[in-house]
Every structure is written in C-alpha cells, then in structure tokens.
Amino acid sequence: MTTFATAVAQALAGCGIDHAFGLVGGGNILATAALTRAGVHYTAARHEGGAMAMADAYFRATGRVAVCTTTHGPGLANTATALAEAAKNRSAVVLLCGDAPVAGPRAHDIDQSALAASLGVPVVRPTDPDTAVEETVRAVRTATTAQCPVALFLPGDLTDRELSAVPVPMAPPPPQTLPEEAKEPDEPDEIDEILPLLAAARRPLLLAGLGAWRSGAAKILIDLGDRLGALLVTTVMANGMFAAHPAALGLCGGFASPPAAALMGEADLVLAFGAGLDGFTLHGGRILDPAARVVQITLEGARAPRADLAVRGDAAAVATRLLDAADAHGIARSPWRERAAASGALRRAADGWAALPHPDASGGGRIDPRTLTRALAPLLPAERTVVLDGGHFIGWPAMYWPVPDPAGLVFTGAAFQSIGLGLAGAVGAAVGRPDRTTVAAVGDGGALMGLPELETLVRSGRSALVVVYDDASYGFEEHMYVPRGADAATLRFGDTDFAAVARALGARAVTVRGTADLDAVPEWTARGARGTLLLDCKISRNVLAPFLSDLLGR
C-alpha cells in the first residue's frame, strides 16, 4: 500500500520537481525519504532559513520550482525571513512542512497557516489521504501559475497513513507561464491611450523589470525598442536582459553610471514593462526628468505614484500589440538613439563605471572596495551567476560585474530588505546552474548570519567563488545613521578571520588586503574552478557607495 507521505512525494516528482533543499525532523523526515526514493535530488541545509533561501535562489537561477522541506513548528518558524523574501519576490517554491495532527494541535504546535498567511503565502493542507495527490498537484499549480511560494502542510497523524486505493497519477501543472487571462490588457483602449504618447515622444526609453524577463519579453522588447528608436534599460533584478545591445544603458537607479544616468534623464517617455517603479529603481526620483511621461505595464495594473498611465497585462503581450500598433498608425521612429551614438554618449554609457577613474582609498592593510571589485571583474568566468546578499557593499558588484542575463543575478534580500541569505542563495544557484560558476558577494554581517550554509556550499562540491566584503561593521547603518547620532560602537566589530573559518570547513581561502592577493583567483580558475574559493577582503570602511551617497546628499 502507498502511504500519505509517499503519495505526496511521488506527486511532486510527477510534477517535474527534481530538487529539494531541507533540514529533516520528525514532521518531515518520512516525506523527505519518500522524495529521494521518488528520484528527487536532495541537498541537506544546516538551517531551515538557509534551505528556504536555497530553494528560492534555485528558482531564480533556473525558472524551475524547487521544494524546501522542514519539520513543523520551529522548523517552519526558522524559514520566516527567507519565506517572506520569496513571497515578495514572487518565487515559485513549494514549502513541504510537517503540521499539527488533524485530530487537534499538540502543546508544542503553532498556527502554521496563520503564520504563512501573514507572510502572504497560500496554504494547502490535505486532511484526507485519498486526496493527497490532488492537493499536492494543486499546490504546485498554484506556485507555478501565480508565481508565489506555496506551503504544503502535512498533518502529523497522516504521514504514514495508508491510502485506501492506489493513487491515480494526475497531469502535472502547465509550463511556468502566466494565466491566459493575464496575456492581454483588460481594456483594448488602454493601448490606444499609449499611442498619442508614442507619437509625441522624441526620446523614448524602454525600462524592463523582472516581470518582463519572466514573461519572456526580451526579444519583443528589443524589437519594439529598435522600431521606436528607444534606448533600453533594466532594473537591477532584470540585469543583463539587454546585454550587448548597442542601445542598452545598463541599470536604472542608483547603480547607473553617470553617463548612463544622464541619458536616462533626457527621456521624455518611459515605457516600464514588468517593473515596480519603486524608490530604488527610480533612485528616489532622481533618475528621470520630472516632466517625462511614464507608462507602467504590469500584471497587477496598480499604478505607481510616478506613473502617468498603468496598463494591466503581460509584458510580452503588450509589447507585441504596441509594435503592431506602431506600424499600423505610422508612429515615426525617434532619432534619439542615432544622435546619442554619434555624440559618443552611448559609448560612454556602455563603458560604465569601469571606464571612470576613482581615487584609491586603499591603505593601512585594507583595500578600496572599488579597486577590489574593478580588479576582480576580468578575473571572473564569463558564464557566471552572481549572488548578492544585502548590505552597503552591493553597490560595488552591481557597478562593476555585468551578468549574462537576469538568471545570472540572484539578489537575495532585496525584496524584504534583509541580510544573511547570500551564502544559502549561492548553494541554490550553484546546484541549479552547474554550467555557470557561482560568484557570491556578501558582507561580513550577512556572512556571519548565514555562516552555516558556507559548509553546505563547500559540501556541494560546486564551483563557487565567495567574496566577503569585510569592513568589520554594519556599513549601511554606519554611513546612514552615525552622522545622525547613532553610536558607532553598536555597529563596529573586530575583524573576523573568514579565511581561517573557510579553510576549516574545507574551502580554499585567502585574505585580500591588496590587488596582488587576487592572484589566487586565476590560479583557481586555471585548475578548473573546482570547489569553493573564499576571498576574505579587508575593505576600507570610509568609502561610500554612490547609490547611498546620492540618497544621503553627500
């Protein structure tokens, strides 16, 4: 006979899920064993929050649903920060977790459904073994079509309950595309409202966000931009979507180089596809001309404060209709792109931060983070997945390290404004994309929060370079709040020997105090970039990232 846990595991495998990340306990250990018997690969994490961050990063790097599995109660509670991050990032993940018995909660149980709901996570809780397969497929379908994490809770008194009949296999969820009703705008007239703006525009700018990437809109947006003579730019979460296109300006917002930002500021019409237009994307309102008209195309259709018009629809579908309408209505092509190329402005924007000099603040056994990141750029494998943790240091990799496409950037913590998920995110990215070298950039604070998963990364055997930006402080808070009266002693620490810790966990590691110490990177890549190399980079504390400098008015 088939047990409840086995039926759930086989249904997950039947839906095409091929990897799970987790930490086992009484509430999920039998279900996890059933997963591995069903052929699902399993990576054992050291912390449940790490397991959740791994599954999230796996989805971001591959576009495929992964499972995070934990025990009940404290196991679920430990996922909260990473689960909230996944929910706000709209990552399709299934959280397979033990739960209180159907017969009633035990003294140590909590209301797990309420906890998940508070984080914006839908819950599927099968209470009848004979509907386990149906409910499991529903969980995966919801994660896939709604693009969100879904909690699949397994009541403790059903785990090894036998089914009364052999479960009937069910059709797996559809491919990970958006529901058909989201493919077209609600009102055809909304497209017509954009056409006068296109006709009047002299300097159109196409801005693509993560929603545009997930809709598969890269090619149609390039075609639309070419037709309109528009310049192309992305949010940080869609970094690399227009890589190598001659009209691409790179990133919008505080990470934009000054030449690129200057061109963005000239735009008189911005078509924003799948982008939230929050304060980070618009750099606190600094990046666009206040007189520029902004059209926002999103699935939600909710208009951001900066948008003049909001159109509900899938980015690829709306872009296709706009391209057809531009031809049908004879919309003239803007000469802005050619003028920007002729003046050299496009070339300067494409060269980015790497072409701009900076004063080197290295000294006293610490290296300027700009000098470090710029020197590392040509040493990194071209085919890479860059994983960022949160913190002040994020400006440097975003400025100096391009990625091949949006799947090549896993920015953990950005949606929930957290730190500590970067090392776990590196595991998920490395497992999901073994064809690319994972380059994880973390601060010392986030590295210590997520340190257990450095062991997981080393144990995975995947190719990974970990760059620790170690200023022995919480840099973001120090730069922002010490001038406003915060006690610096609450933000600063003694140096941590991350290199020694990494070697103790089985990684190769070096301490970096100058560019000569980076010779370890080409030596590592020359040997096939096997395993984990950690760079413990002692960076200067007094260098302020441009994105934060602008926001603070310094």
Coordinates of C-alpha atoms in Angstrom, one line a residue:
M1 CA 0.0 0.0 0.0
T2 CA 1.0 3.6 -0.6
T3 CA 1.4 5.9 2.4
F4 CA 0.2 9.5 2.5
A5 CA 3.9 10.8 2.5
T6 CA 4.8 8.6 -0.4
A7 CA 1.8 9.8 -2.5
V8 CA 2.7 13.4 -1.8
A9 CA 6.4 12.8 -2.8
Q10 CA 5.5 10.9 -5.9
A11 CA 3.1 13.6 -6.9
L12 CA 5.8 16.3 -6.5
A13 CA 8.2 14.3 -8.6
G14 CA 5.5 13.7 -11.2
C15 CA 5.0 17.5 -11.5
G16 CA 8.6 17.7 -12.7
I17 CA 10.2 18.9 -9.4
D18 CA 13.7 17.5 -9.4
H19 CA 15.4 19.1 -6.4
A20 CA 14.6 19.7 -2.7
F21 CA 16.5 21.6 -0.1
G22 CA 15.8 20.9 3.6
L23 CA 16.5 20.0 7.1
V24 CA 14.8 17.0 8.5
G25 CA 12.9 16.5 11.8
G26 CA 10.0 14.4 13.0
G27 CA 7.5 16.3 10.9
N28 CA 9.1 15.8 7.5
I29 CA 11.7 13.0 7.7
L30 CA 9.5 10.3 6.2
A31 CA 8.2 12.7 3.5
T32 CA 11.9 13.6 2.6
A33 CA 12.8 9.9 2.4
A34 CA 9.9 9.4 0.1
L35 CA 11.1 12.3 -2.1
T36 CA 14.5 10.8 -2.5
R37 CA 13.0 7.4 -3.3
A38 CA 10.9 9.2 -6.0
G39 CA 14.1 10.4 -7.6
V40 CA 14.1 14.0 -6.3
H41 CA 17.7 15.2 -5.6
Y42 CA 18.2 16.5 -2.1
T43 CA 20.6 19.0 -0.6
A44 CA 20.7 19.0 3.2
A45 CA 21.0 22.5 4.6
R46 CA 22.2 23.5 8.1
H47 CA 19.4 25.9 8.9
E48 CA 15.8 25.9 7.7
G49 CA 16.1 29.6 6.7
G50 CA 19.0 28.6 4.6
A51 CA 17.0 25.7 3.0
M52 CA 14.3 28.2 2.0
A53 CA 16.8 30.7 0.6
M54 CA 18.3 27.8 -1.5
A55 CA 15.0 26.8 -3.0
D56 CA 14.2 30.5 -3.8
A57 CA 17.6 31.0 -5.4
Y58 CA 17.2 27.8 -7.4
F59 CA 14.0 29.1 -8.9
R60 CA 15.6 32.5 -9.7
A61 CA 18.6 30.9 -11.4
T62 CA 16.6 28.2 -13.3
G63 CA 12.9 29.2 -13.5
R64 CA 12.0 25.8 -12.2
V65 CA 10.1 25.0 -9.0
A66 CA 12.1 23.6 -6.1
V67 CA 11.0 22.2 -2.8
C68 CA 12.0 23.4 0.6
T69 CA 11.2 20.9 3.3
T70 CA 11.3 21.4 7.1
T71 CA 9.8 19.9 10.2
H72 CA 6.8 21.5 11.9
G73 CA 6.8 24.4 14.5
P74 CA 10.3 25.7 14.9
G75 CA 11.3 24.3 11.6
L76 CA 8.7 26.4 9.8
A77 CA 9.4 29.5 12.1
N78 CA 13.0 29.4 11.1
T79 CA 12.1 29.9 7.4
A80 CA 10.2 33.1 8.1
T81 CA 12.7 35.7 6.7
A82 CA 13.6 33.7 3.6
L83 CA 10.0 32.8 3.1
A84 CA 8.9 36.4 3.2
E85 CA 11.7 37.3 0.8
A86 CA 10.5 34.5 -1.6
A87 CA 6.9 35.7 -1.3
K88 CA 7.8 39.4 -2.1
N89 CA 10.0 38.3 -5.0
R90 CA 7.1 36.1 -6.3
S91 CA 9.3 33.0 -6.4
A92 CA 7.6 29.7 -7.3
V93 CA 8.7 27.4 -4.4
V94 CA 6.8 24.6 -2.6
L95 CA 7.4 24.6 1.2
L96 CA 6.8 21.0 2.3
C97 CA 6.4 21.0 6.0
G98 CA 5.0 18.9 8.9
D99 CA 2.0 20.3 10.7
A100 CA -0.3 19.7 13.7
P101 CA -2.4 16.5 13.6
V102 CA -5.8 16.5 12.0
A103 CA -7.1 15.3 15.4
G104 CA -6.0 18.5 17.0
P105 CA -2.9 20.5 17.9
R106 CA -0.4 19.3 20.4
A107 CA 1.1 21.5 23.2
H108 CA 4.1 22.5 21.1
D109 CA 2.2 23.2 17.9
I110 CA 1.6 26.7 16.5
D111 CA -1.0 28.0 14.0
Q112 CA 1.2 27.5 10.9
S113 CA -1.5 28.5 8.5
A114 CA -1.8 31.9 10.2
L115 CA 2.0 32.4 10.1
A116 CA 2.2 31.6 6.4
A117 CA -0.8 33.8 5.7
S118 CA 0.9 36.7 7.5
L119 CA 3.8 36.4 5.0
G120 CA 1.4 36.3 2.0
V121 CA 1.9 32.6 1.4
P122 CA -1.0 30.4 0.3
V123 CA -1.5 27.2 2.2
V124 CA -2.6 23.7 1.0
R125 CA -3.3 21.3 3.9
P126 CA -4.5 17.9 2.9
T127 CA -6.6 16.3 5.6
D128 CA -7.7 13.1 3.7
P129 CA -5.0 10.7 2.5
D130 CA -7.1 9.8 -0.6
T131 CA -6.9 13.4 -1.9
A132 CA -3.2 13.8 -1.2
V133 CA -2.2 13.6 -4.9
E134 CA -4.9 16.1 -6.0
E135 CA -3.9 18.6 -3.2
T136 CA -0.2 18.3 -4.0
V137 CA -0.7 19.0 -7.7
R138 CA -2.9 21.9 -6.7
A139 CA 0.0 23.3 -4.6
V140 CA 2.5 23.1 -7.4
R141 CA 0.0 24.5 -9.9
T142 CA -0.7 27.5 -7.7
A143 CA 3.1 28.1 -7.2
T144 CA 3.6 27.9 -11.0
T145 CA 0.7 30.0 -12.3
A146 CA 0.5 32.5 -9.5
Q147 CA 4.3 32.8 -9.2
C148 CA 4.5 32.5 -5.5
P149 CA 5.7 30.2 -2.7
V150 CA 3.0 27.8 -1.5
A151 CA 3.1 26.0 1.8
L152 CA 2.1 22.3 1.7
F153 CA 1.4 21.3 5.2
L154 CA 1.3 17.6 6.1
P155 CA -0.6 16.8 9.3
G156 CA 1.5 14.7 11.7
D157 CA -1.1 11.9 12.1
L158 CA -1.4 11.3 8.4
T159 CA 2.3 10.9 7.4
D160 CA 2.4 7.1 7.4
R161 CA -1.3 6.5 6.9
E162 CA -2.0 4.1 4.1
L163 CA -4.2 5.2 1.2
S164 CA -7.4 3.2 0.6
A165 CA -6.6 2.9 -3.1
V166 CA -3.6 3.2 -5.4
P167 CA -3.4 7.0 -6.2
V168 CA -4.2 7.9 -9.8
P169 CA -1.4 10.0 -11.4
M170 CA -2.6 13.5 -12.3
A171 CA -1.5 15.7 -15.1
P172 CA 1.4 18.0 -14.0
P173 CA 0.9 21.7 -13.9
P174 CA 1.2 23.6 -17.1
P175 CA 4.6 25.2 -18.1
Q176 CA 5.6 28.1 -16.0
T177 CA 3.8 30.8 -17.9
L178 CA 1.2 33.3 -16.9
P179 CA -2.5 32.6 -16.9
E180 CA -4.1 33.3 -20.3
E181 CA -6.4 36.0 -18.8
A182 CA -3.2 38.0 -18.0
K183 CA -1.9 37.9 -21.5
E184 CA -3.9 40.9 -22.8
P185 CA -4.8 44.2 -21.2
D186 CA -8.2 44.4 -19.6
E187 CA -9.3 47.2 -21.9
P188 CA -8.1 47.4 -25.5
D189 CA -8.5 51.2 -25.3
E190 CA -5.6 51.3 -22.9
I191 CA -3.2 50.5 -25.8
D192 CA -4.8 53.4 -27.7
E193 CA -4.0 55.7 -24.8
I194 CA -0.3 54.9 -25.2
L195 CA -0.2 55.7 -29.0
P196 CA -0.5 59.5 -28.7
L197 CA 2.3 59.4 -26.2
L198 CA 4.5 57.4 -28.6
A199 CA 3.6 59.8 -31.4
A200 CA 4.7 62.8 -29.4
A201 CA 7.8 61.2 -27.9
R202 CA 11.2 62.4 -29.1
R203 CA 13.3 60.5 -26.6
P204 CA 11.6 57.2 -25.7
L205 CA 13.1 54.9 -23.1
L206 CA 12.2 51.2 -22.6
L207 CA 12.6 50.0 -19.0
A208 CA 12.4 46.3 -18.3
G209 CA 11.9 44.7 -14.9
L210 CA 11.8 41.2 -13.6
G211 CA 8.2 40.8 -14.7
A212 CA 9.3 41.4 -18.3
W213 CA 12.1 38.8 -18.0
R214 CA 9.7 36.2 -16.6
S215 CA 7.2 36.8 -19.4
G216 CA 9.8 36.0 -22.0
A217 CA 9.7 39.6 -23.4
A218 CA 13.4 40.2 -24.0
K219 CA 13.2 39.8 -27.8
I220 CA 10.0 41.6 -28.4
L221 CA 11.1 44.5 -26.2
I222 CA 14.3 44.7 -28.3
D223 CA 12.2 44.7 -31.5
L224 CA 9.9 47.4 -30.1
G225 CA 12.9 49.5 -29.0
D226 CA 14.5 49.2 -32.4
R227 CA 11.2 50.2 -34.1
L228 CA 10.8 53.2 -31.9
G229 CA 14.5 54.2 -31.8
A230 CA 14.3 53.9 -28.0
L231 CA 17.2 53.4 -25.6
L232 CA 17.0 50.3 -23.4
V233 CA 17.5 50.0 -19.6
T234 CA 16.6 47.4 -16.9
T235 CA 16.0 47.3 -13.2
V236 CA 18.7 45.6 -11.2
M237 CA 16.5 42.4 -10.9
A238 CA 16.4 42.2 -14.8
N239 CA 20.2 42.9 -15.1
G240 CA 21.6 41.6 -18.3
M241 CA 18.3 41.3 -20.2
F242 CA 19.7 43.6 -22.9
A243 CA 23.3 42.6 -22.6
A244 CA 25.5 43.6 -25.5
H245 CA 22.7 45.5 -27.3
P246 CA 24.2 48.7 -28.7
A247 CA 21.4 50.9 -27.3
A248 CA 21.5 49.4 -23.8
L249 CA 22.3 51.7 -20.9
G250 CA 22.6 49.1 -18.2
L251 CA 20.9 49.5 -14.9
C252 CA 18.3 52.1 -13.9
G253 CA 18.6 53.7 -10.5
G254 CA 21.4 54.3 -8.1
F255 CA 23.7 51.7 -9.7
A256 CA 23.6 53.6 -13.1
S257 CA 26.9 55.1 -14.2
P258 CA 26.8 58.9 -14.6
P259 CA 26.9 58.8 -18.4
A260 CA 24.0 56.3 -18.5
A261 CA 22.1 58.2 -15.9
A262 CA 22.5 61.4 -17.9
L263 CA 20.9 59.8 -20.9
M264 CA 18.0 58.3 -18.8
G265 CA 17.4 61.9 -17.6
E266 CA 16.9 63.1 -21.2
A267 CA 14.0 60.7 -21.8
D268 CA 10.6 62.3 -22.4
L269 CA 8.6 59.0 -22.4
V270 CA 9.3 55.9 -20.3
L271 CA 7.6 52.6 -21.1
A272 CA 8.2 50.4 -18.0
F273 CA 7.5 46.7 -18.6
G274 CA 7.2 44.5 -15.5
A275 CA 8.9 47.0 -13.2
G276 CA 7.6 48.2 -9.9
L277 CA 8.9 51.8 -10.2
D278 CA 9.8 51.9 -6.6
G279 CA 12.3 54.3 -4.9
F280 CA 15.3 52.1 -5.7
T281 CA 14.5 51.8 -9.4
L282 CA 14.0 55.5 -9.7
H283 CA 16.7 56.4 -7.3
G284 CA 14.5 58.4 -5.0
G285 CA 13.0 60.2 -8.1
R286 CA 16.4 61.4 -9.3
I287 CA 16.8 59.2 -12.3
L288 CA 14.0 60.6 -14.6
D289 CA 13.2 64.1 -15.8
P290 CA 10.1 65.2 -13.7
A291 CA 8.4 66.2 -17.0
A292 CA 8.9 62.7 -18.6
R293 CA 5.7 60.8 -19.1
V294 CA 5.7 57.3 -17.6
V295 CA 3.6 54.3 -18.7
Q296 CA 3.7 51.2 -16.4
I297 CA 2.8 47.8 -17.8
T298 CA 2.3 45.3 -15.0
L299 CA 0.2 42.2 -14.3
E300 CA -1.4 43.9 -11.3
G301 CA -2.3 47.1 -13.1
A302 CA -1.8 49.1 -10.0
R303 CA -0.3 52.5 -10.9
A304 CA 2.9 53.5 -9.1
P305 CA 2.9 57.1 -7.9
R306 CA 5.4 58.1 -10.7
A307 CA 3.4 56.5 -13.5
D308 CA 1.0 58.7 -15.6
L309 CA -0.7 55.6 -17.0
A310 CA -1.0 52.0 -15.9
V311 CA -1.8 49.1 -18.3
R312 CA -2.6 45.7 -16.9
G313 CA -1.1 43.0 -18.9
D314 CA 1.7 40.6 -19.6
A315 CA 4.9 42.4 -20.8
A316 CA 5.4 40.3 -23.9
A317 CA 1.8 40.5 -25.0
V318 CA 1.5 44.3 -24.5
A319 CA 4.9 44.9 -26.3
T320 CA 3.7 42.8 -29.2
R321 CA 0.5 44.8 -29.5
L322 CA 2.4 48.1 -29.3
L323 CA 4.8 47.0 -32.0
D324 CA 1.9 46.2 -34.3
A325 CA 0.1 49.4 -33.4
A326 CA 3.2 51.5 -34.1
D327 CA 3.4 50.1 -37.6
A328 CA -0.4 50.4 -38.2
H329 CA -0.5 54.0 -37.1
G330 CA 2.7 55.1 -38.7
I331 CA 4.5 56.1 -35.5
A332 CA 7.7 57.8 -36.5
R333 CA 11.0 56.4 -35.3
S334 CA 12.9 58.6 -32.9
P335 CA 16.4 59.7 -34.0
W336 CA 17.5 59.9 -30.3
R337 CA 19.4 56.6 -30.5
E338 CA 21.4 57.7 -33.5
R339 CA 22.2 61.1 -32.0
A340 CA 23.3 59.5 -28.8
A341 CA 25.6 57.2 -30.7
A342 CA 27.0 60.0 -32.9
S343 CA 27.8 62.1 -29.8
G344 CA 29.6 59.3 -28.1
A345 CA 27.1 59.3 -25.2
L346 CA 26.0 55.7 -25.9
R347 CA 29.6 54.5 -25.9
R348 CA 30.4 56.2 -22.6
A349 CA 27.2 54.7 -21.1
A350 CA 28.2 51.2 -22.3
D351 CA 31.7 51.6 -20.9
G352 CA 30.0 52.2 -17.5
W353 CA 31.8 52.5 -14.2
A354 CA 34.9 50.5 -15.3
A355 CA 35.9 53.5 -17.5
L356 CA 35.6 56.1 -14.8
P357 CA 38.6 56.7 -12.5
H358 CA 38.3 56.9 -8.8
P359 CA 40.7 57.9 -6.0
D360 CA 42.2 54.8 -4.4
A361 CA 41.4 54.8 -0.7
S362 CA 43.5 51.6 -0.1
G363 CA 45.9 51.7 2.8
G364 CA 46.6 50.5 6.3
G365 CA 46.1 46.9 5.4
R366 CA 42.6 47.5 3.8
I367 CA 41.7 47.7 0.1
D368 CA 39.4 50.2 -1.5
P369 CA 36.2 48.2 -2.4
R370 CA 36.1 50.0 -5.9
T371 CA 39.7 48.9 -6.5
L372 CA 38.9 45.4 -5.4
T373 CA 35.7 44.9 -7.4
R374 CA 37.1 46.5 -10.5
A375 CA 40.3 44.3 -10.4
L376 CA 38.2 41.2 -9.9
A377 CA 35.9 41.9 -12.9
P378 CA 38.3 40.5 -15.6
L379 CA 39.2 37.5 -13.4
L380 CA 35.7 36.2 -13.2
P381 CA 34.4 33.5 -15.5
A382 CA 32.2 35.0 -18.2
E383 CA 29.5 32.3 -17.6
R384 CA 28.6 33.2 -14.0
T385 CA 25.8 33.5 -11.6
V386 CA 26.3 36.5 -9.3
V387 CA 24.6 36.1 -5.9
L388 CA 24.3 39.2 -3.8
D389 CA 23.4 39.4 -0.1
G390 CA 22.0 42.7 1.2
G391 CA 24.2 45.5 2.6
H392 CA 26.1 48.6 1.7
F393 CA 28.6 46.7 -0.3
I394 CA 26.0 45.7 -3.0
G395 CA 26.8 48.8 -5.0
W396 CA 30.3 47.6 -6.0
P397 CA 29.3 44.3 -7.7
A398 CA 26.3 45.9 -9.3
M399 CA 28.5 48.7 -10.7
Y400 CA 31.5 46.6 -12.0
W401 CA 30.3 43.0 -12.6
P402 CA 27.9 42.5 -15.6
V403 CA 25.9 39.3 -15.8
P404 CA 25.0 37.3 -18.9
D405 CA 21.2 37.5 -18.3
P406 CA 18.8 38.1 -15.4
A407 CA 19.1 34.4 -14.4
G408 CA 22.7 35.3 -13.8
L409 CA 21.8 37.6 -10.9
V410 CA 20.3 36.3 -7.7
F411 CA 19.9 39.3 -5.4
T412 CA 18.8 37.8 -2.1
G413 CA 17.2 40.0 0.5
A414 CA 16.3 42.8 -1.9
A415 CA 12.6 42.3 -1.8
F416 CA 12.4 42.1 2.0
Q417 CA 15.4 44.3 2.8
S418 CA 17.1 41.6 4.8
I419 CA 20.7 40.3 5.0
G420 CA 22.1 36.9 5.7
L421 CA 20.7 34.9 2.8
G422 CA 23.6 35.2 0.4
L423 CA 25.6 32.1 1.3
A424 CA 22.4 29.9 1.2
G425 CA 21.4 31.6 -2.1
A426 CA 24.8 30.6 -3.5
V427 CA 24.0 27.0 -2.8
G428 CA 20.7 27.1 -4.6
A429 CA 22.2 28.9 -7.6
A430 CA 25.2 26.6 -7.8
V431 CA 23.0 23.5 -7.6
G432 CA 20.6 24.8 -10.2
R433 CA 23.2 26.1 -12.7
P434 CA 26.2 23.9 -12.5
D435 CA 27.1 25.1 -16.0
R436 CA 27.9 28.5 -14.5
T437 CA 30.4 29.5 -11.8
T438 CA 28.6 30.9 -8.8
V439 CA 30.1 34.2 -7.6
A440 CA 28.7 35.1 -4.2
A441 CA 29.2 38.6 -2.8
V442 CA 28.4 39.0 0.9
G443 CA 29.2 41.5 3.7
D444 CA 30.8 40.4 6.9
G445 CA 27.5 40.9 8.8
G446 CA 25.4 38.8 6.4
A447 CA 28.2 36.2 6.1
L448 CA 28.2 35.6 9.9
M449 CA 24.4 35.4 10.0
G450 CA 24.3 32.8 7.2
L451 CA 27.7 31.1 8.0
P452 CA 26.3 27.6 8.5
E453 CA 25.5 27.4 4.8
L454 CA 29.1 28.0 3.8
E455 CA 29.6 24.4 4.9
T456 CA 26.7 23.4 2.7
L457 CA 28.3 25.3 -0.3
V458 CA 31.6 23.6 0.3
R459 CA 30.0 20.2 0.7
S460 CA 28.0 20.6 -2.5
G461 CA 31.3 20.5 -4.4
R462 CA 30.0 23.1 -6.9
S463 CA 32.2 25.7 -8.4
A464 CA 31.8 28.8 -6.3
L465 CA 33.8 32.0 -5.5
V466 CA 32.8 33.7 -2.3
V467 CA 33.8 37.4 -2.0
V468 CA 33.4 38.7 1.6
Y469 CA 33.4 42.5 1.8
D470 CA 34.7 42.7 5.3
D471 CA 34.7 46.2 6.8
A472 CA 34.1 44.9 10.3
S473 CA 30.9 46.8 10.6
Y474 CA 27.3 47.1 9.5
G475 CA 28.3 49.6 6.8
F476 CA 24.9 50.7 5.5
E477 CA 23.7 51.7 9.0
E478 CA 27.1 53.2 9.9
H479 CA 27.1 55.5 6.8
M480 CA 23.4 56.4 7.2
Y481 CA 22.9 56.8 10.9
V482 CA 26.2 57.7 12.6
P483 CA 26.1 61.2 11.2
R484 CA 22.6 61.4 12.7
G485 CA 23.7 60.5 16.2
A486 CA 23.9 56.7 16.2
D487 CA 26.5 55.1 18.5
A488 CA 29.2 53.8 16.2
A489 CA 30.2 51.2 18.8
T490 CA 26.9 49.4 18.3
L491 CA 27.8 48.9 14.6
R492 CA 31.5 48.1 14.6
F493 CA 33.3 44.8 15.4
G494 CA 36.8 43.4 15.4
D495 CA 38.0 41.7 12.2
T496 CA 36.8 38.1 11.6
D497 CA 39.2 35.7 10.1
F498 CA 36.8 34.4 7.4
A499 CA 39.7 32.7 5.5
A500 CA 40.6 30.6 8.5
V501 CA 36.9 29.6 9.0
A502 CA 36.5 28.7 5.4
R503 CA 39.6 26.5 5.4
A504 CA 38.3 24.8 8.5
L505 CA 35.1 24.0 6.5
G506 CA 37.1 22.6 3.6
A507 CA 37.3 25.5 1.2
R508 CA 40.4 27.2 -0.3
A509 CA 40.7 30.7 1.1
V510 CA 43.0 33.8 1.1
T511 CA 42.9 37.1 2.9
V512 CA 42.9 40.0 0.5
R513 CA 44.5 43.3 1.5
G514 CA 45.7 44.4 -1.9
T515 CA 45.2 43.5 -5.6
A516 CA 48.3 41.2 -5.5
D517 CA 46.3 38.9 -3.2
L518 CA 43.8 38.3 -6.1
D519 CA 46.3 36.1 -7.9
A520 CA 44.6 33.2 -6.1
V521 CA 41.6 33.6 -8.5
P522 CA 43.3 32.9 -11.8
E523 CA 45.2 30.1 -10.1
W524 CA 41.8 28.6 -9.1
T525 CA 40.2 29.0 -12.5
A526 CA 43.3 27.6 -14.2
R527 CA 42.7 24.4 -12.2
G528 CA 39.1 24.2 -13.4
A529 CA 37.5 26.4 -10.7
R530 CA 36.6 23.3 -8.7
G531 CA 35.1 23.6 -5.3
T532 CA 34.9 26.8 -3.2
L533 CA 37.4 29.6 -3.1
L534 CA 36.7 32.3 -0.5
L535 CA 38.3 35.7 -0.6
D536 CA 38.3 37.4 2.8
C537 CA 38.6 41.0 1.6
K538 CA 39.5 43.6 4.3
I539 CA 37.9 46.7 2.7
S540 CA 38.2 50.3 3.6
R541 CA 35.3 51.4 5.8
N542 CA 35.2 55.1 4.7
V543 CA 34.3 54.6 1.0
L544 CA 30.7 55.5 0.4
A545 CA 28.8 53.8 -2.5
P546 CA 27.4 56.3 -5.0
F547 CA 23.8 55.0 -4.6
L548 CA 23.9 55.8 -0.9
S549 CA 25.9 59.0 -1.3
D550 CA 23.2 60.4 -3.6
L551 CA 20.4 59.4 -1.3
L552 CA 22.1 61.0 1.7
G553 CA 23.1 64.1 -0.3
R554 CA 26.8 63.7 0.3

